[in-house]
Short mmCIF file of C-alpha atoms in Angstrom, two decimals:
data_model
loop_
_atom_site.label_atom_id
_atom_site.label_comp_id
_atom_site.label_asym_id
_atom_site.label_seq_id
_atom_site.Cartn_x
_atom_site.Cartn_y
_atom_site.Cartn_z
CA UNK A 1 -125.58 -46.18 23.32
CA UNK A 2 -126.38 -48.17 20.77
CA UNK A 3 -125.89 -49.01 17.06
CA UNK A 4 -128.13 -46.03 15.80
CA UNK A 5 -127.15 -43.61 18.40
CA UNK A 6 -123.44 -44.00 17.49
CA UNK A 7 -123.27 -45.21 13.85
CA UNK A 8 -126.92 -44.23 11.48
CA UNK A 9 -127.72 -41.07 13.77
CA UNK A 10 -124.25 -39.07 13.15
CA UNK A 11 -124.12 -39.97 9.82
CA UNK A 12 -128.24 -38.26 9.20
CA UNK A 13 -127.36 -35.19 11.23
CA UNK A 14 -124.40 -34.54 9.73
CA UNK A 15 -126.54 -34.57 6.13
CA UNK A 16 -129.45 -32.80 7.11
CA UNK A 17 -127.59 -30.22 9.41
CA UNK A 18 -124.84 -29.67 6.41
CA UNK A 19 -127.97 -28.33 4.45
CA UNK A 20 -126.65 -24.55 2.89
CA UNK A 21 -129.47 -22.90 4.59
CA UNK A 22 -128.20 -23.67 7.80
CA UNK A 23 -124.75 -22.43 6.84
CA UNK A 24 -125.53 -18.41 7.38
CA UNK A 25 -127.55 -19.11 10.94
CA UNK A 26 -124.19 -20.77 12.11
CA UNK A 27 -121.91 -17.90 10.27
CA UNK A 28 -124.37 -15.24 12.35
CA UNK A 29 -124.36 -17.16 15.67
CA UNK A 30 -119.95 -17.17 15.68
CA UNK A 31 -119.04 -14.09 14.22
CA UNK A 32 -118.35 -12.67 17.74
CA UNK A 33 -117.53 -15.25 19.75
CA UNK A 34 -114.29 -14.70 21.39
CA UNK A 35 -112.14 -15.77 24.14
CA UNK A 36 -112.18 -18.82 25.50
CA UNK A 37 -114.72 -20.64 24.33
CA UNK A 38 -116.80 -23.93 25.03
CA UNK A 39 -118.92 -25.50 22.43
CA UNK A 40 -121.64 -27.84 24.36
CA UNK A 41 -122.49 -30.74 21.91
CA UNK A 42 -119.98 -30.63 19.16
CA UNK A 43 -121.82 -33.14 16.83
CA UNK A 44 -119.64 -33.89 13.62
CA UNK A 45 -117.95 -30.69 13.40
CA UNK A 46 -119.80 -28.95 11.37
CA UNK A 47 -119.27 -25.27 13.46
CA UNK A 48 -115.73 -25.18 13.37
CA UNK A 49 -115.50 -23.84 9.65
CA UNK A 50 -117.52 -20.90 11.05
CA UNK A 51 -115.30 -19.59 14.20
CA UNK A 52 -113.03 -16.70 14.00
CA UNK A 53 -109.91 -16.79 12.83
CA UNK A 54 -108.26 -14.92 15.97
CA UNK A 55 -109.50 -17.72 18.24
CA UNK A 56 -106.38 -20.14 19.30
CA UNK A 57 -108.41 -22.47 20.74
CA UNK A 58 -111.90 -24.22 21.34
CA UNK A 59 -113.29 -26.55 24.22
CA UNK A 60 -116.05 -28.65 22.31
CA UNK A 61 -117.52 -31.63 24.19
CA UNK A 62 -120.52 -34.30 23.02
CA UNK A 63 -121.91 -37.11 24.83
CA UNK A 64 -122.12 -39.05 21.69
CA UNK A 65 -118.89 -40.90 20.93
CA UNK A 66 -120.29 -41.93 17.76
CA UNK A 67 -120.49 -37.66 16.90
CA UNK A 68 -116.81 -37.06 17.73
CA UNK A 69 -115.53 -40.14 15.66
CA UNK A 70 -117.37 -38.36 12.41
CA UNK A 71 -116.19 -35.01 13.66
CA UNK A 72 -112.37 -35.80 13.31
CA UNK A 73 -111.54 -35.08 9.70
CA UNK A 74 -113.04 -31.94 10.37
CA UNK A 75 -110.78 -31.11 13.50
CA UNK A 76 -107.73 -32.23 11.86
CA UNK A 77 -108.85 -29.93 8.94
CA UNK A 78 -109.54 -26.92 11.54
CA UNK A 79 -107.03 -24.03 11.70
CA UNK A 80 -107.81 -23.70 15.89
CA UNK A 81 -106.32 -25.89 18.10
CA UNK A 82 -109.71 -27.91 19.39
CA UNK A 83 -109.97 -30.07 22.73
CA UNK A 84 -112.43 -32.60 21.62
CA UNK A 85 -113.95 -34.53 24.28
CA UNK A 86 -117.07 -36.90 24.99
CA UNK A 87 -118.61 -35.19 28.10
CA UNK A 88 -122.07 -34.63 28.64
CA UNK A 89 -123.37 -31.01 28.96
CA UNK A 90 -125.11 -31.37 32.66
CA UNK A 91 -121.90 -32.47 34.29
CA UNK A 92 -118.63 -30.02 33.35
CA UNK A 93 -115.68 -31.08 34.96
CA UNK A 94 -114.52 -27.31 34.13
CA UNK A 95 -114.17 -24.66 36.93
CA UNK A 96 -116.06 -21.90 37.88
CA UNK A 97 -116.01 -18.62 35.81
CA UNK A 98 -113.32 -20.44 33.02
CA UNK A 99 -115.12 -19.37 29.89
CA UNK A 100 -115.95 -15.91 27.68
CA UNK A 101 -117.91 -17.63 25.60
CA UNK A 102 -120.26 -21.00 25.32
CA UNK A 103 -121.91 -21.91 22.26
CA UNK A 104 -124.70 -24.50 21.53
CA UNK A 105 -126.18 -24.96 18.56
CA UNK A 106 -129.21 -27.04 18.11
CA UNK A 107 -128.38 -28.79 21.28
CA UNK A 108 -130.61 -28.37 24.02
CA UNK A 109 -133.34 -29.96 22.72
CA UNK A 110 -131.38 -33.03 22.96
CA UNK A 111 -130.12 -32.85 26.68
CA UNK A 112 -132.26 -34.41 28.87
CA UNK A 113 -131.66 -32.50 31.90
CA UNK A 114 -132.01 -29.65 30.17
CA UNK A 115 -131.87 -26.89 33.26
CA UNK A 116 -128.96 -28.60 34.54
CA UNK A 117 -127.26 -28.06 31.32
CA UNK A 118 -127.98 -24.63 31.39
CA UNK A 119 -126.68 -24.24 35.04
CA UNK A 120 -123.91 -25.85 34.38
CA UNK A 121 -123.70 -22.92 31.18
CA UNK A 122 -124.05 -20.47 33.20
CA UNK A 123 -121.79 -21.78 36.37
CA UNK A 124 -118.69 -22.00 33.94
CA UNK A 125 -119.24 -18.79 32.06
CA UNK A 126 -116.78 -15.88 33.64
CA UNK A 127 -119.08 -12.54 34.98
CA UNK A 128 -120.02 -10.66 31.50
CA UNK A 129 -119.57 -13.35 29.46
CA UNK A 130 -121.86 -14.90 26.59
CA UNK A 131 -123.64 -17.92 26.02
CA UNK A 132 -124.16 -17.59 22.27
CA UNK A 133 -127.16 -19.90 20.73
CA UNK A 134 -129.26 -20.90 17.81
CA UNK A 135 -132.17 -23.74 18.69
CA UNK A 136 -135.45 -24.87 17.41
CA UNK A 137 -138.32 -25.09 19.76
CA UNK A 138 -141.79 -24.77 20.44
CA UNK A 139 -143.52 -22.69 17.85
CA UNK A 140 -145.40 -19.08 18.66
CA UNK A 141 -148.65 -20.74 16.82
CA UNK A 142 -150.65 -22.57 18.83
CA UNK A 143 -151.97 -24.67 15.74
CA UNK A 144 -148.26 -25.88 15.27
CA UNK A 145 -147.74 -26.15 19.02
CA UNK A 146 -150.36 -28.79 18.78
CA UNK A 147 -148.67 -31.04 16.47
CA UNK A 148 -144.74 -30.46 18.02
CA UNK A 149 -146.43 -31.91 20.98
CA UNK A 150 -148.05 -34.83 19.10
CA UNK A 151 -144.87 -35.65 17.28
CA UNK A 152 -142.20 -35.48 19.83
CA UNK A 153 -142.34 -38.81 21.64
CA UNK A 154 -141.66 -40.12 18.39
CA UNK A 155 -139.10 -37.54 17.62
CA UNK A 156 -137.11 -38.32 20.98
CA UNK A 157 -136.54 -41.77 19.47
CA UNK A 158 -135.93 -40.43 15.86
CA UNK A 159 -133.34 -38.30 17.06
CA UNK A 160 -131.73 -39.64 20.15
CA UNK A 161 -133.77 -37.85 22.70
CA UNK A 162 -134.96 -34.63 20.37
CA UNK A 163 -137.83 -32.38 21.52
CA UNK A 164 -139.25 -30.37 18.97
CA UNK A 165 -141.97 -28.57 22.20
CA UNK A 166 -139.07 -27.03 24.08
CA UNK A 167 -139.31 -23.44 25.06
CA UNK A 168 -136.02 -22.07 24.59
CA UNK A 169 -136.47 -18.58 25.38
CA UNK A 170 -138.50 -19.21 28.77
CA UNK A 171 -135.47 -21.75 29.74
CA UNK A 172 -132.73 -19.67 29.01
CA UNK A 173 -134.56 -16.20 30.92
CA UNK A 174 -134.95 -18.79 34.12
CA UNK A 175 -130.62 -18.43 34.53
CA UNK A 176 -129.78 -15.43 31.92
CA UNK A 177 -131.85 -12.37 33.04
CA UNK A 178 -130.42 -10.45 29.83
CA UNK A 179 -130.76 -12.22 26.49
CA UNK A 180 -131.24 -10.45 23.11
CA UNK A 181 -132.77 -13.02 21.05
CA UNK A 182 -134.52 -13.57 17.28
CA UNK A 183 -137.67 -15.85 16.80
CA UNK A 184 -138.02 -16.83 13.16
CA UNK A 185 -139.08 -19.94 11.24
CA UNK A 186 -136.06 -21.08 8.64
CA UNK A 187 -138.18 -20.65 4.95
CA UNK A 188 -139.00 -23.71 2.91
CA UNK A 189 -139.28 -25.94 6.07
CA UNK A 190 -141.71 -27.22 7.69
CA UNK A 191 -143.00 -25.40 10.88
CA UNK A 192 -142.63 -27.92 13.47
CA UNK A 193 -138.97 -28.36 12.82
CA UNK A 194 -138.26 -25.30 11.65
CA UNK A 195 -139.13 -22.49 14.25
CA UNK A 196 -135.50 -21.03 15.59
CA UNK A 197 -134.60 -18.85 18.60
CA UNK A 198 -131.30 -17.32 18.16
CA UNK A 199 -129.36 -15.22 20.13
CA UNK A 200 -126.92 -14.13 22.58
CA UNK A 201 -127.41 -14.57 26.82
CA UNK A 202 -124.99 -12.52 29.29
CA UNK A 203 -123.77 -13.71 32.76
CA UNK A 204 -124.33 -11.16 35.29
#
């Protein structure tokens, strides 16, 4: 990785994801996560204000060492014990069936094996639990469909391998056969970064 993976990129996602209207997606997306629980690409930290208080402890992993050095203040700061650790999400060390509940938010349209991340999801989650998610992805509108597919080649190098024509609801039904999910576009943003899936996916 290089100089603007690891130093300029962490330092624009953490100001453009700390933007308020972000703040009651991520609030929505944690309130019920519970157990043990894996968070696939940490970033700077910007979740852990949001988890429940009765949690003792989160696994959170990102491939982006630059991500976890800006995340620290925020993990010392956190109430929950946290195991930080620079892992990428299509290769868990973790065993089978260890978690009750994996979180990503706006994540996997950064992973570049993105099935194999969600395998790997799925794989580590125990029987009934829940793979709780907010992403953006490819718009319902074909007109804006047009233009995420013009604009992401330039958005992969932009932001560090970034697709903003991912399908997140027909990759998630390929290994969750029951997901309850919300498609919305987040107001005052423009639609090709701005249309969200959010929602919750059970292990059989």
């Amino acid at each position: 990785m290089g100089f603007y993976s690891q130093v300029i990129l962490p330092n624009l996602l953490d100001w453009s994801m700390s933007d308020p209207s972000l703040a009651q997606y991520r609030q929505e997306v944690l309130s019920e996560v519970s157990g043990e629980v894996l968070e696939i690409g940490l970033g700077t930290g910007l979740n852990l204000h949001y988890y429940p208080e009765h949690l003792q402890k989160i696994t959170a992993i990102d491939a982006n060492s630059g991500m976890n050095a800006k995340a620290q203040k925020r993990i010392q700061a956190c109430s929950l014990r946290v195991d930080n650790r620079v892992l990428n999400g299509e290769n868990l060390p973790m065993a089978d069936d260890t978690f009750d509940s994996v979180v990503s938010t706006w994540t996997l349209c950064s992973i570049a094996n993105v099935e194999q991340a969600l395998q790997e999801i799925y794989r580590v989650l125990k029987p009934g639990g829940k793979f709780f998610f907010i992403e953006h992805g490819l718009s319902n509108e074909p007109q804006v469909q047009v233009w995420q597919n013009r604009l992401t080649p330039v958005q992969k190098v932009i932001g560090d391998g970034c697709h903003l024509n991912r399908n997140i609801e027909q990759l998630i039904k390929k290994y969750f056969p029951l997901v309850k999910l919300e498609k919305f576009y987040v107001p005052k943003t423009p639609k090709i970064f701005s249309y969200m899936y959010k929602g919750i996916a059970t292990k059989a």
